[in-house]
Short mmCIF file of N, CA and C in Angstrom, two decimals:
data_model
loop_
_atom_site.label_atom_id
_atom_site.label_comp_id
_atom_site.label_asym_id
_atom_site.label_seq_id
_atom_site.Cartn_x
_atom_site.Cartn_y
_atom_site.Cartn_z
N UNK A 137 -6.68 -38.39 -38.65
CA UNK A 137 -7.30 -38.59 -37.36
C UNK A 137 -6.76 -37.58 -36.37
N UNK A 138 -7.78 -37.19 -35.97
CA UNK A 138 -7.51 -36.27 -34.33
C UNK A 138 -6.92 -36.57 -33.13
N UNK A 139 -5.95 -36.38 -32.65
CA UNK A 139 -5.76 -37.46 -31.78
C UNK A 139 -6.16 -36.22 -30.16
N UNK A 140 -6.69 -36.43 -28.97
CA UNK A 140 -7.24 -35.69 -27.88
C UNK A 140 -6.50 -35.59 -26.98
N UNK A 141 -5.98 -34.87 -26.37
CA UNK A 141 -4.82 -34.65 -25.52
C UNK A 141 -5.86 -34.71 -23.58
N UNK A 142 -5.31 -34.97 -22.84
CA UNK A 142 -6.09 -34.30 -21.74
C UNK A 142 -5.15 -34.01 -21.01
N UNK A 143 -5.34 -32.83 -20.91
CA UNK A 143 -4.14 -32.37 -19.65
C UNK A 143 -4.63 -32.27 -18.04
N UNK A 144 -3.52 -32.47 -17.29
CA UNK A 144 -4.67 -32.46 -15.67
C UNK A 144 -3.18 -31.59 -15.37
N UNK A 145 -4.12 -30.48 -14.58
CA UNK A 145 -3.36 -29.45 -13.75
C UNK A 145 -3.75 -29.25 -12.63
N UNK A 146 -3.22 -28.79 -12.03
CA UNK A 146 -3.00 -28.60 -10.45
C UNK A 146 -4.01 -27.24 -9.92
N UNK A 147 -4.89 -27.10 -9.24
CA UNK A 147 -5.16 -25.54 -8.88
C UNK A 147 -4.13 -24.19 -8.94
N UNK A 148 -4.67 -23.04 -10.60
CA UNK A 148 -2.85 -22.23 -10.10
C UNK A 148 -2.33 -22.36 -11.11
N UNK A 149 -2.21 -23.48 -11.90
CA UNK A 149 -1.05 -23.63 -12.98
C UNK A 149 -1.78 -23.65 -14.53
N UNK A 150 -0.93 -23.17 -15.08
CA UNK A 150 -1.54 -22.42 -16.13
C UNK A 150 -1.27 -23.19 -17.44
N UNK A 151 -2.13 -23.57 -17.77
CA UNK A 151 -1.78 -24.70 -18.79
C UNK A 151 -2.30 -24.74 -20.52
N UNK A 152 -2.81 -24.10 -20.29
CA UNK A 152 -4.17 -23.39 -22.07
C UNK A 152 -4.50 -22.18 -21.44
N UNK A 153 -4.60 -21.05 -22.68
CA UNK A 153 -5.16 -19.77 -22.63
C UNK A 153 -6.62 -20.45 -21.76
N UNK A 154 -7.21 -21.07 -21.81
CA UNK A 154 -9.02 -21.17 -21.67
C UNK A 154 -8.76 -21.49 -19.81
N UNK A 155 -7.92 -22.19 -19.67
CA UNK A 155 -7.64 -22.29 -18.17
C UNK A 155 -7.33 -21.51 -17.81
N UNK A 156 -6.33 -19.90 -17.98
CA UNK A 156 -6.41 -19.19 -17.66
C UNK A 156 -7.36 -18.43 -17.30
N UNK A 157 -8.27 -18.12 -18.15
CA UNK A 157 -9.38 -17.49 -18.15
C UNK A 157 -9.89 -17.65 -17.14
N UNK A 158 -10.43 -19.18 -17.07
CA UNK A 158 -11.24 -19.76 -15.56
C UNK A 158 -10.76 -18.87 -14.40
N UNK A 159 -9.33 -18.95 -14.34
CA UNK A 159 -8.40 -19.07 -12.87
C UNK A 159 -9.01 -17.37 -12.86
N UNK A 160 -8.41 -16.71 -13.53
CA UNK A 160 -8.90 -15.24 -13.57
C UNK A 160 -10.56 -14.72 -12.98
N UNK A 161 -11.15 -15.82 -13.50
CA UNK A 161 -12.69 -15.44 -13.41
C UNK A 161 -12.79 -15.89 -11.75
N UNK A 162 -12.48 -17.15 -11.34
CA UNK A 162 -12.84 -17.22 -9.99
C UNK A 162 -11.96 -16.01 -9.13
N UNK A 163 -10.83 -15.90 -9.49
CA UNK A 163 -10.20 -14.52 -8.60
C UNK A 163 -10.88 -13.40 -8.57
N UNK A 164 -11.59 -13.32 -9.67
CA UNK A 164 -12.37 -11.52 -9.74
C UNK A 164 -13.56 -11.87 -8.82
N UNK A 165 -14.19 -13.43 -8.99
CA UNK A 165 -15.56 -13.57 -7.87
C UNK A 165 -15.06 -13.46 -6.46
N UNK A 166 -13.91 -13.68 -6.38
CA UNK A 166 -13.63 -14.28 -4.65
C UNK A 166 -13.45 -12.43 -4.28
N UNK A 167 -12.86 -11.52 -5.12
CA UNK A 167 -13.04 -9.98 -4.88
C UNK A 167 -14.39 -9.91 -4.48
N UNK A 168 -14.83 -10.08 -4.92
CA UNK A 168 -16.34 -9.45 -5.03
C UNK A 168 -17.22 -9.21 -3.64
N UNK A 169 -17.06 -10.43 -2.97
CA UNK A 169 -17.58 -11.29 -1.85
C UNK A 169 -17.49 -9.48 -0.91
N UNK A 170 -18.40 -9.45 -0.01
CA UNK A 170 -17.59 -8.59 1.11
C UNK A 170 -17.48 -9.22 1.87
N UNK A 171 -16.31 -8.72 2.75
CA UNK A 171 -15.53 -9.13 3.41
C UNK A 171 -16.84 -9.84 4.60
N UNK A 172 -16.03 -10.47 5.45
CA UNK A 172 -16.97 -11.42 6.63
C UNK A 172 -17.30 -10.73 8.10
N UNK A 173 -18.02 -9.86 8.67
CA UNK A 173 -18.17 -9.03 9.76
C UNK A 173 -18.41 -9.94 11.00
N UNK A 174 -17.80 -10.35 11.64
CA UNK A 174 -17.58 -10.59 12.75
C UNK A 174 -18.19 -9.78 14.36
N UNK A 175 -19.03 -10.82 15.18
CA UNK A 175 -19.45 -9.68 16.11
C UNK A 175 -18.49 -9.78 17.22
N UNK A 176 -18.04 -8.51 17.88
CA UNK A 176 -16.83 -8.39 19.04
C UNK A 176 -17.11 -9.79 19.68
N UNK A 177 -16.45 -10.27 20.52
CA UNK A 177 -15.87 -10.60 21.79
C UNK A 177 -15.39 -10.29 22.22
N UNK A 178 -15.57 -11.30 23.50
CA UNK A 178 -15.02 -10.86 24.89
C UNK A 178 -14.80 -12.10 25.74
N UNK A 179 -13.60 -12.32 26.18
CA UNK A 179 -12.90 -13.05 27.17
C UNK A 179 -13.29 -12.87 28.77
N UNK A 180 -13.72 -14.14 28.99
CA UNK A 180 -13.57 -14.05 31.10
C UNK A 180 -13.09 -15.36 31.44
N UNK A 181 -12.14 -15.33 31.88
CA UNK A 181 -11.00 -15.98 32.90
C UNK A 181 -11.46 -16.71 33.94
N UNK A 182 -11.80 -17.84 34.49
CA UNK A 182 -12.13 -18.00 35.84
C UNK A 182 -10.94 -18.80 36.31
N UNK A 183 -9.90 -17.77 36.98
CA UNK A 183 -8.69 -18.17 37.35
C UNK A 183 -8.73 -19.78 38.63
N UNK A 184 -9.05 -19.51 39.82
CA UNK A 184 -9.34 -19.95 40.57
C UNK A 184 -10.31 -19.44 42.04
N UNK A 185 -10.17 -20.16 42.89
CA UNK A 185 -11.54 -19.94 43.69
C UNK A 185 -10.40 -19.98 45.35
N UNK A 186 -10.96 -19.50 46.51
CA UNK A 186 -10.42 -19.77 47.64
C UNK A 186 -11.28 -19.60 49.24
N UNK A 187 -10.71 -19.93 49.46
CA UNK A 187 -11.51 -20.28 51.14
C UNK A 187 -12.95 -20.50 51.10
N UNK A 188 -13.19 -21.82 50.18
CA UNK A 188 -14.57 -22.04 49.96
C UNK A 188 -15.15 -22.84 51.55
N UNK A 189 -16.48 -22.54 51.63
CA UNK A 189 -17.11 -23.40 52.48
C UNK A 189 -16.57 -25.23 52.18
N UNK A 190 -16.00 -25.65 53.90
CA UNK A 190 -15.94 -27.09 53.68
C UNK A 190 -17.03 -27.36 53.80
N UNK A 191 -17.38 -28.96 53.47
CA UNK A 191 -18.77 -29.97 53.22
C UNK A 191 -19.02 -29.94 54.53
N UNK A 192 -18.74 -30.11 55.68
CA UNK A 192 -18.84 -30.43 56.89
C UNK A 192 -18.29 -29.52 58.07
N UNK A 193 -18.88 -30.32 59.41
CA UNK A 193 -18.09 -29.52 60.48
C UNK A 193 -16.81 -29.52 61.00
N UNK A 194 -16.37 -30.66 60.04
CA UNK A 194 -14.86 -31.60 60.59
C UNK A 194 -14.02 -30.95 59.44
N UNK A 195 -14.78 -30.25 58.49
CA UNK A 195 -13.85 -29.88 57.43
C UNK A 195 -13.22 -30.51 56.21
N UNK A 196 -14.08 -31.95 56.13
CA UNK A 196 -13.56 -32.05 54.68
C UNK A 196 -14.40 -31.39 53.70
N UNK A 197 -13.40 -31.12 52.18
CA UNK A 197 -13.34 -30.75 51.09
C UNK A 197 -14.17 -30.68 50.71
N UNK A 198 -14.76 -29.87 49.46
CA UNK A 198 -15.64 -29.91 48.67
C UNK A 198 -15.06 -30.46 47.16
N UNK A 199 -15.82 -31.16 46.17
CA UNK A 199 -15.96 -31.05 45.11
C UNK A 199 -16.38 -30.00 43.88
N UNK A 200 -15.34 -28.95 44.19
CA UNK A 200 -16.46 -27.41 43.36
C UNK A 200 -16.20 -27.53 42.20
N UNK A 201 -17.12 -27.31 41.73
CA UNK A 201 -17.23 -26.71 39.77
C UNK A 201 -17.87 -25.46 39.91
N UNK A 202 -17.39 -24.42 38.81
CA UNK A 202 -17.32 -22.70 38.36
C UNK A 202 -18.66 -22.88 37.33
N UNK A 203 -19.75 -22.31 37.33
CA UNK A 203 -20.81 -22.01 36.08
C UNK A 203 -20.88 -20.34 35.86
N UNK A 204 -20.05 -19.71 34.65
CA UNK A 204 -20.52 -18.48 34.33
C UNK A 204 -21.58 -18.59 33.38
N UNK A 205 -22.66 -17.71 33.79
CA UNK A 205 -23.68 -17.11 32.79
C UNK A 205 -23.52 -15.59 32.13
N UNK A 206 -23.84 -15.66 31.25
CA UNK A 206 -23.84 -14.39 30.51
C UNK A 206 -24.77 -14.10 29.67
N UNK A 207 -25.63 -12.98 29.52
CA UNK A 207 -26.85 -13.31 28.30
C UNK A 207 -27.88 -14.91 28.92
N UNK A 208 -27.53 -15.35 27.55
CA UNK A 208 -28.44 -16.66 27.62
C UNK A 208 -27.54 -17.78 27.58
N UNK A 209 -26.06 -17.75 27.67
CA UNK A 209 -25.05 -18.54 27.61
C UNK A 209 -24.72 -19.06 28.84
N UNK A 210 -24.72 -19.69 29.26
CA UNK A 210 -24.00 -20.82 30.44
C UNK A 210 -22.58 -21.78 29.90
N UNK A 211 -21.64 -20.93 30.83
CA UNK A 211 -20.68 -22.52 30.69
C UNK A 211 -20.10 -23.00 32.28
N UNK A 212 -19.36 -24.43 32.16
CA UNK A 212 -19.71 -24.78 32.95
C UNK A 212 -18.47 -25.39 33.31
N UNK A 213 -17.45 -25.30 34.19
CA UNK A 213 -15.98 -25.79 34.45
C UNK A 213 -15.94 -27.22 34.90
N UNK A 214 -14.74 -28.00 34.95
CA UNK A 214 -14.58 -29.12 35.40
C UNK A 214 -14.67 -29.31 36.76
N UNK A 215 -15.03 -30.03 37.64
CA UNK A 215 -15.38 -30.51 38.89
C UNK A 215 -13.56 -30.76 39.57
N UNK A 216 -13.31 -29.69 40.21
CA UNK A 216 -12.23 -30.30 40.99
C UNK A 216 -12.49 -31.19 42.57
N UNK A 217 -11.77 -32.11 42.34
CA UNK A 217 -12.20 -33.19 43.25
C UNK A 217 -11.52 -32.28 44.49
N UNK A 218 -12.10 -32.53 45.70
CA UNK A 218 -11.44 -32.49 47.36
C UNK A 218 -10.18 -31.76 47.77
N UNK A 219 -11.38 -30.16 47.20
CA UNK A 219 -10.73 -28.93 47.68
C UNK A 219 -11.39 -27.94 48.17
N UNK A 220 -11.09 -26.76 48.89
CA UNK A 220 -11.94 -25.91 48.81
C UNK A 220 -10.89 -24.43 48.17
N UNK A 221 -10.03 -24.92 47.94
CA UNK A 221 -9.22 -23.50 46.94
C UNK A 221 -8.84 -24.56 45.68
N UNK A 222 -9.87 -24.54 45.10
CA UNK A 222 -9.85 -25.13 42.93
C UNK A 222 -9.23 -23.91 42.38
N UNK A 223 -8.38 -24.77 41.49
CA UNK A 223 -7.62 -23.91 40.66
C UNK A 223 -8.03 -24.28 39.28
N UNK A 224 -9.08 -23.13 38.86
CA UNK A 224 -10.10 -23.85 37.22
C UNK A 224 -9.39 -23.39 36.13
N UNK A 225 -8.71 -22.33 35.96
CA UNK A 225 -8.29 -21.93 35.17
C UNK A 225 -8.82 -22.20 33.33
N UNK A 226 -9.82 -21.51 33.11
CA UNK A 226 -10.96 -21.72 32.12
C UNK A 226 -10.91 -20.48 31.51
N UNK A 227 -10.78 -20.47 30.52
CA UNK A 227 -11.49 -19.17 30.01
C UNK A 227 -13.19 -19.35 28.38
N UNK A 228 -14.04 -18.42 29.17
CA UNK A 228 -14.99 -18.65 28.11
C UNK A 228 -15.11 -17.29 27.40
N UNK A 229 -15.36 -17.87 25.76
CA UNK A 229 -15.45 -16.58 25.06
C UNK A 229 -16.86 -16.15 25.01
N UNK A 230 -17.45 -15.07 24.77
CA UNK A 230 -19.25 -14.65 24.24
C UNK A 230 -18.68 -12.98 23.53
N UNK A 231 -19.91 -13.71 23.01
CA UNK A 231 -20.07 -12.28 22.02
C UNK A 231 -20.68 -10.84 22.88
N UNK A 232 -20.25 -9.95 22.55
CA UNK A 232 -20.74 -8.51 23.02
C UNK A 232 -21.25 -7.79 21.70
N UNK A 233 -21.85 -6.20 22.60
CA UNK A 233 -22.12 -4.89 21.83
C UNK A 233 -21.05 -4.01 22.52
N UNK A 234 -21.59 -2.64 21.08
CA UNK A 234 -21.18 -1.62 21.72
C UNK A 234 -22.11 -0.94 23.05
N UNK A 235 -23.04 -1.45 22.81
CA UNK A 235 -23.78 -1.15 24.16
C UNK A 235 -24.11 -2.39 25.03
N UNK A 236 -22.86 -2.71 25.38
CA UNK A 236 -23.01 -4.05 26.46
C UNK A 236 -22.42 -3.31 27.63
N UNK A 237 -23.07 -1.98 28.18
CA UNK A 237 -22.05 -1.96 29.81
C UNK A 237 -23.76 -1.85 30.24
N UNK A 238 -24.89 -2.80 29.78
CA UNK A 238 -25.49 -2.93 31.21
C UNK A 238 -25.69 -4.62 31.35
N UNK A 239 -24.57 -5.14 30.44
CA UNK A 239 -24.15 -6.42 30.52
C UNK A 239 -23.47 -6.91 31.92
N UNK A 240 -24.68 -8.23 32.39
CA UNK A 240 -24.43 -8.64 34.09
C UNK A 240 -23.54 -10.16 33.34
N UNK A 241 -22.67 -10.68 34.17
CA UNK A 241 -21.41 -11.60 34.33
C UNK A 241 -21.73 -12.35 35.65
N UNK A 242 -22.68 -13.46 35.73
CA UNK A 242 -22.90 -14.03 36.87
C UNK A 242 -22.12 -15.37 37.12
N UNK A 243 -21.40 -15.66 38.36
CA UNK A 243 -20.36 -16.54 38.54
C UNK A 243 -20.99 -17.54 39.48
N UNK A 244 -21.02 -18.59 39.84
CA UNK A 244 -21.58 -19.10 41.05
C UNK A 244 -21.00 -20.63 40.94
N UNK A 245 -20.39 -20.94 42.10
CA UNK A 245 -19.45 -22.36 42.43
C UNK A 245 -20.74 -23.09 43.34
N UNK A 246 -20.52 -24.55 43.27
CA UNK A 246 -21.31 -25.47 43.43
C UNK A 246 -20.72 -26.75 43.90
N UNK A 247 -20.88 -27.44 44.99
CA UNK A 247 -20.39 -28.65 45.51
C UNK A 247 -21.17 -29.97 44.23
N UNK A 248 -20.08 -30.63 43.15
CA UNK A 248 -20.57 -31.37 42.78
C UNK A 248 -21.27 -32.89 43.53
N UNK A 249 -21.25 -32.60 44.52
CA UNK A 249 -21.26 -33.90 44.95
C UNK A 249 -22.46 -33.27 46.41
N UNK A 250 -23.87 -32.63 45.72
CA UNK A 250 -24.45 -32.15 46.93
C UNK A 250 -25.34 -32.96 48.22
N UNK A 251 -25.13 -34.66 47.65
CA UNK A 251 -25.79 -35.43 49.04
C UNK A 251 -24.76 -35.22 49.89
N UNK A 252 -23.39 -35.43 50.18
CA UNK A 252 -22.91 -35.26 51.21
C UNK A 252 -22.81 -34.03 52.11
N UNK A 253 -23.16 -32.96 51.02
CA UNK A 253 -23.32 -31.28 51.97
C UNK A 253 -24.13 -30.70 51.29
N UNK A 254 -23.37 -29.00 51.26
CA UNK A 254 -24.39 -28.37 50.71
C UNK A 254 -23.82 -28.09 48.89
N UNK A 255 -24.84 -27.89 47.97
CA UNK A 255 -24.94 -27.89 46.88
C UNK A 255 -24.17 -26.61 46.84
N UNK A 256 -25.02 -25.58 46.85
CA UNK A 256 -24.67 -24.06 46.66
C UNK A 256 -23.33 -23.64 47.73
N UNK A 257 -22.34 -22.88 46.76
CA UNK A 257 -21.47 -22.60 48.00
C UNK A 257 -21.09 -20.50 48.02
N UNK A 258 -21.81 -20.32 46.86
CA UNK A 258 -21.61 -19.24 46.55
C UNK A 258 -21.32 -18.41 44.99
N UNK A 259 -21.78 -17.23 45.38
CA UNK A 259 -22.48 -16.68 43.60
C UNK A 259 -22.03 -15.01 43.56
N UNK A 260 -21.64 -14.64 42.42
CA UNK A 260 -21.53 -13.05 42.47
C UNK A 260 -21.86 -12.57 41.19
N UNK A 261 -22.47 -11.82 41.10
CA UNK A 261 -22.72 -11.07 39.54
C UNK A 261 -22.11 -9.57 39.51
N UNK A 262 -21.35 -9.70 38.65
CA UNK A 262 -20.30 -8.62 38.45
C UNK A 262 -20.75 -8.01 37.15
N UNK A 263 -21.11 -6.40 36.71
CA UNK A 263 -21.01 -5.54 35.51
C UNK A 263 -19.84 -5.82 34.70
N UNK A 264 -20.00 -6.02 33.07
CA UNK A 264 -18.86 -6.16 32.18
C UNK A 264 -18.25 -4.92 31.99
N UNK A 265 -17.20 -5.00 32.31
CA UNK A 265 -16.23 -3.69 32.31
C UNK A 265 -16.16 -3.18 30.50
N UNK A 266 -15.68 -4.38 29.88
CA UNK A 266 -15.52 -4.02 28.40
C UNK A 266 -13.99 -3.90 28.26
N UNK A 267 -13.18 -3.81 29.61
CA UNK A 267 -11.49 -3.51 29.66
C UNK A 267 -11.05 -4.54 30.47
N UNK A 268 -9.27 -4.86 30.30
CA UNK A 268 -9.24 -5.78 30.82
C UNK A 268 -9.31 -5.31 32.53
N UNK A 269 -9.68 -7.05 33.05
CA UNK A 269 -9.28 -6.57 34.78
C UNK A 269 -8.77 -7.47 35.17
N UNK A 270 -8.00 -7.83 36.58
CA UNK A 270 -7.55 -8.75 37.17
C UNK A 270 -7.67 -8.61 38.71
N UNK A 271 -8.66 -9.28 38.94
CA UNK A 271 -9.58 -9.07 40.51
C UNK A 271 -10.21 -10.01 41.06
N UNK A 272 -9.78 -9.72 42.51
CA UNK A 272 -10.48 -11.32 43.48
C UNK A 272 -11.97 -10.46 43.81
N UNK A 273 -12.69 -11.70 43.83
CA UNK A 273 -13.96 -10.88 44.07
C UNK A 273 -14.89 -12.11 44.82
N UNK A 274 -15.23 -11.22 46.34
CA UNK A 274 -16.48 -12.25 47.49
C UNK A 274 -17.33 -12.78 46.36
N UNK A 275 -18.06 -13.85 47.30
CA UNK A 275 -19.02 -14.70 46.73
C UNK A 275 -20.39 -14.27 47.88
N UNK A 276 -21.24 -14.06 47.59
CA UNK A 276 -22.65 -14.08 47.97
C UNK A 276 -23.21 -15.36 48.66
N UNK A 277 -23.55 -15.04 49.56
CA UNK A 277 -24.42 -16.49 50.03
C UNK A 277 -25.86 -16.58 49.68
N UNK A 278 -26.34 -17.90 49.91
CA UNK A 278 -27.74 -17.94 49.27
C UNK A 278 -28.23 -17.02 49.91
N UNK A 279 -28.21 -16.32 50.82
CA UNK A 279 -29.30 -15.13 51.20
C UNK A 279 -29.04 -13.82 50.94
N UNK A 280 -28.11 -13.44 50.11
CA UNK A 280 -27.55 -12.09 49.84
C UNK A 280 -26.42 -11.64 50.33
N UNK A 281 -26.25 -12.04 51.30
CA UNK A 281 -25.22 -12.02 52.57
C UNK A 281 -23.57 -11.91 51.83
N UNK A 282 -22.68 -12.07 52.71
CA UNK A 282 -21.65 -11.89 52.04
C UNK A 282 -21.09 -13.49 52.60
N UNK A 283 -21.25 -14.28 51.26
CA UNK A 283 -20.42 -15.83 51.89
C UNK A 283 -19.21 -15.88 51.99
N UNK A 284 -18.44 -17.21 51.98
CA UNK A 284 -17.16 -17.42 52.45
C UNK A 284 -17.12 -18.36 51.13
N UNK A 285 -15.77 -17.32 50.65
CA UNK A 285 -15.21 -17.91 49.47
C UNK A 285 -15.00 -16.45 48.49
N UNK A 286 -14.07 -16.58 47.57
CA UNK A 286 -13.63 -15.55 46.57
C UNK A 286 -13.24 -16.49 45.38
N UNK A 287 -13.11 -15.49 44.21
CA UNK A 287 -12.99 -16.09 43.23
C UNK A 287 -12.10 -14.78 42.40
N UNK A 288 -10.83 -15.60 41.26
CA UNK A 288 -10.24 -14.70 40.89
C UNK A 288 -10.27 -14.65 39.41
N UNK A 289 -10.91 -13.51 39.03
CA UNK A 289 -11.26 -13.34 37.53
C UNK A 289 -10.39 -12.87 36.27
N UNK A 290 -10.29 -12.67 35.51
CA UNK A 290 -9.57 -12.06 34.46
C UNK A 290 -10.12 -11.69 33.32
#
């Protein structure tokens, strides 16, 4: 009588010529593969924000949240409660080209809380450099104008 052995091995360990073989054969497929091409990124910072429009004439606070757009991507920061200098400190990643410098970076802060004031508090669209920067930069008012408030990027 025959008697049937079964051996159980671990991924790696070499236990019969025929298991070898296997282990060998998947190593030569996993060569094979090409490698995985990845498209660039690119990092933007939305450090914090300052001397935003207050809600009122008496001067209380706003509730601001940060929305960068890029492409077709929107993201969208946490709502700091009853301030007008939020400190968001966010960073969002998106993909680029090599021909992304007529790539626009649009920033624009928003009173979450717009029944008590105004919604919009200010917006800037900045060209992607492609290098790093570290720069405060005005905010736009809804009419083009130059509003009250800055924002500091990275």
């Amino acid at each position: 009588t025959s008697t049937m052995m079964r051996t159980v091995s671990k991924p790696g360990m070499m236990t019969r010529a025929g298991s070898v073989r296997l282990i060998k054969a998947a190593k030569q497929k996993q060569k094979e593969r090409p490698p995985k091409k990845w498209p660039p990124l690119a990092l933007i910072s939305v450090v914090q924000c300052r001397d935003l429009m207050p809600r009122d004439a008496y001067g209380n606070p706003v509730d601001p949240f940060v929305t960068v757009r890029v492409k077709d991507k929107t993201y969208t920061s946490a709502t700091q409660r009853r301030t007008c200098d939020p400190y968001i400190a966010e960073t969002y990643t998106f993909e680029t080209s090599v021909s992304s410098s007529n790539l626009l970076i649009e920033i624009s802060v928003k009173d979450a809380n717009p029944l008590q004031g105004k919604g919009f508090l200010g917006s800037v669209s900045l060209p992607f450099y492609g290098t790093a920067i570290d720069k405060w930069v005005y905010f736009n008012g809804e009419d083009g104008q130059e509003g009250q408030g800055r924002v500091q990027i990275r």
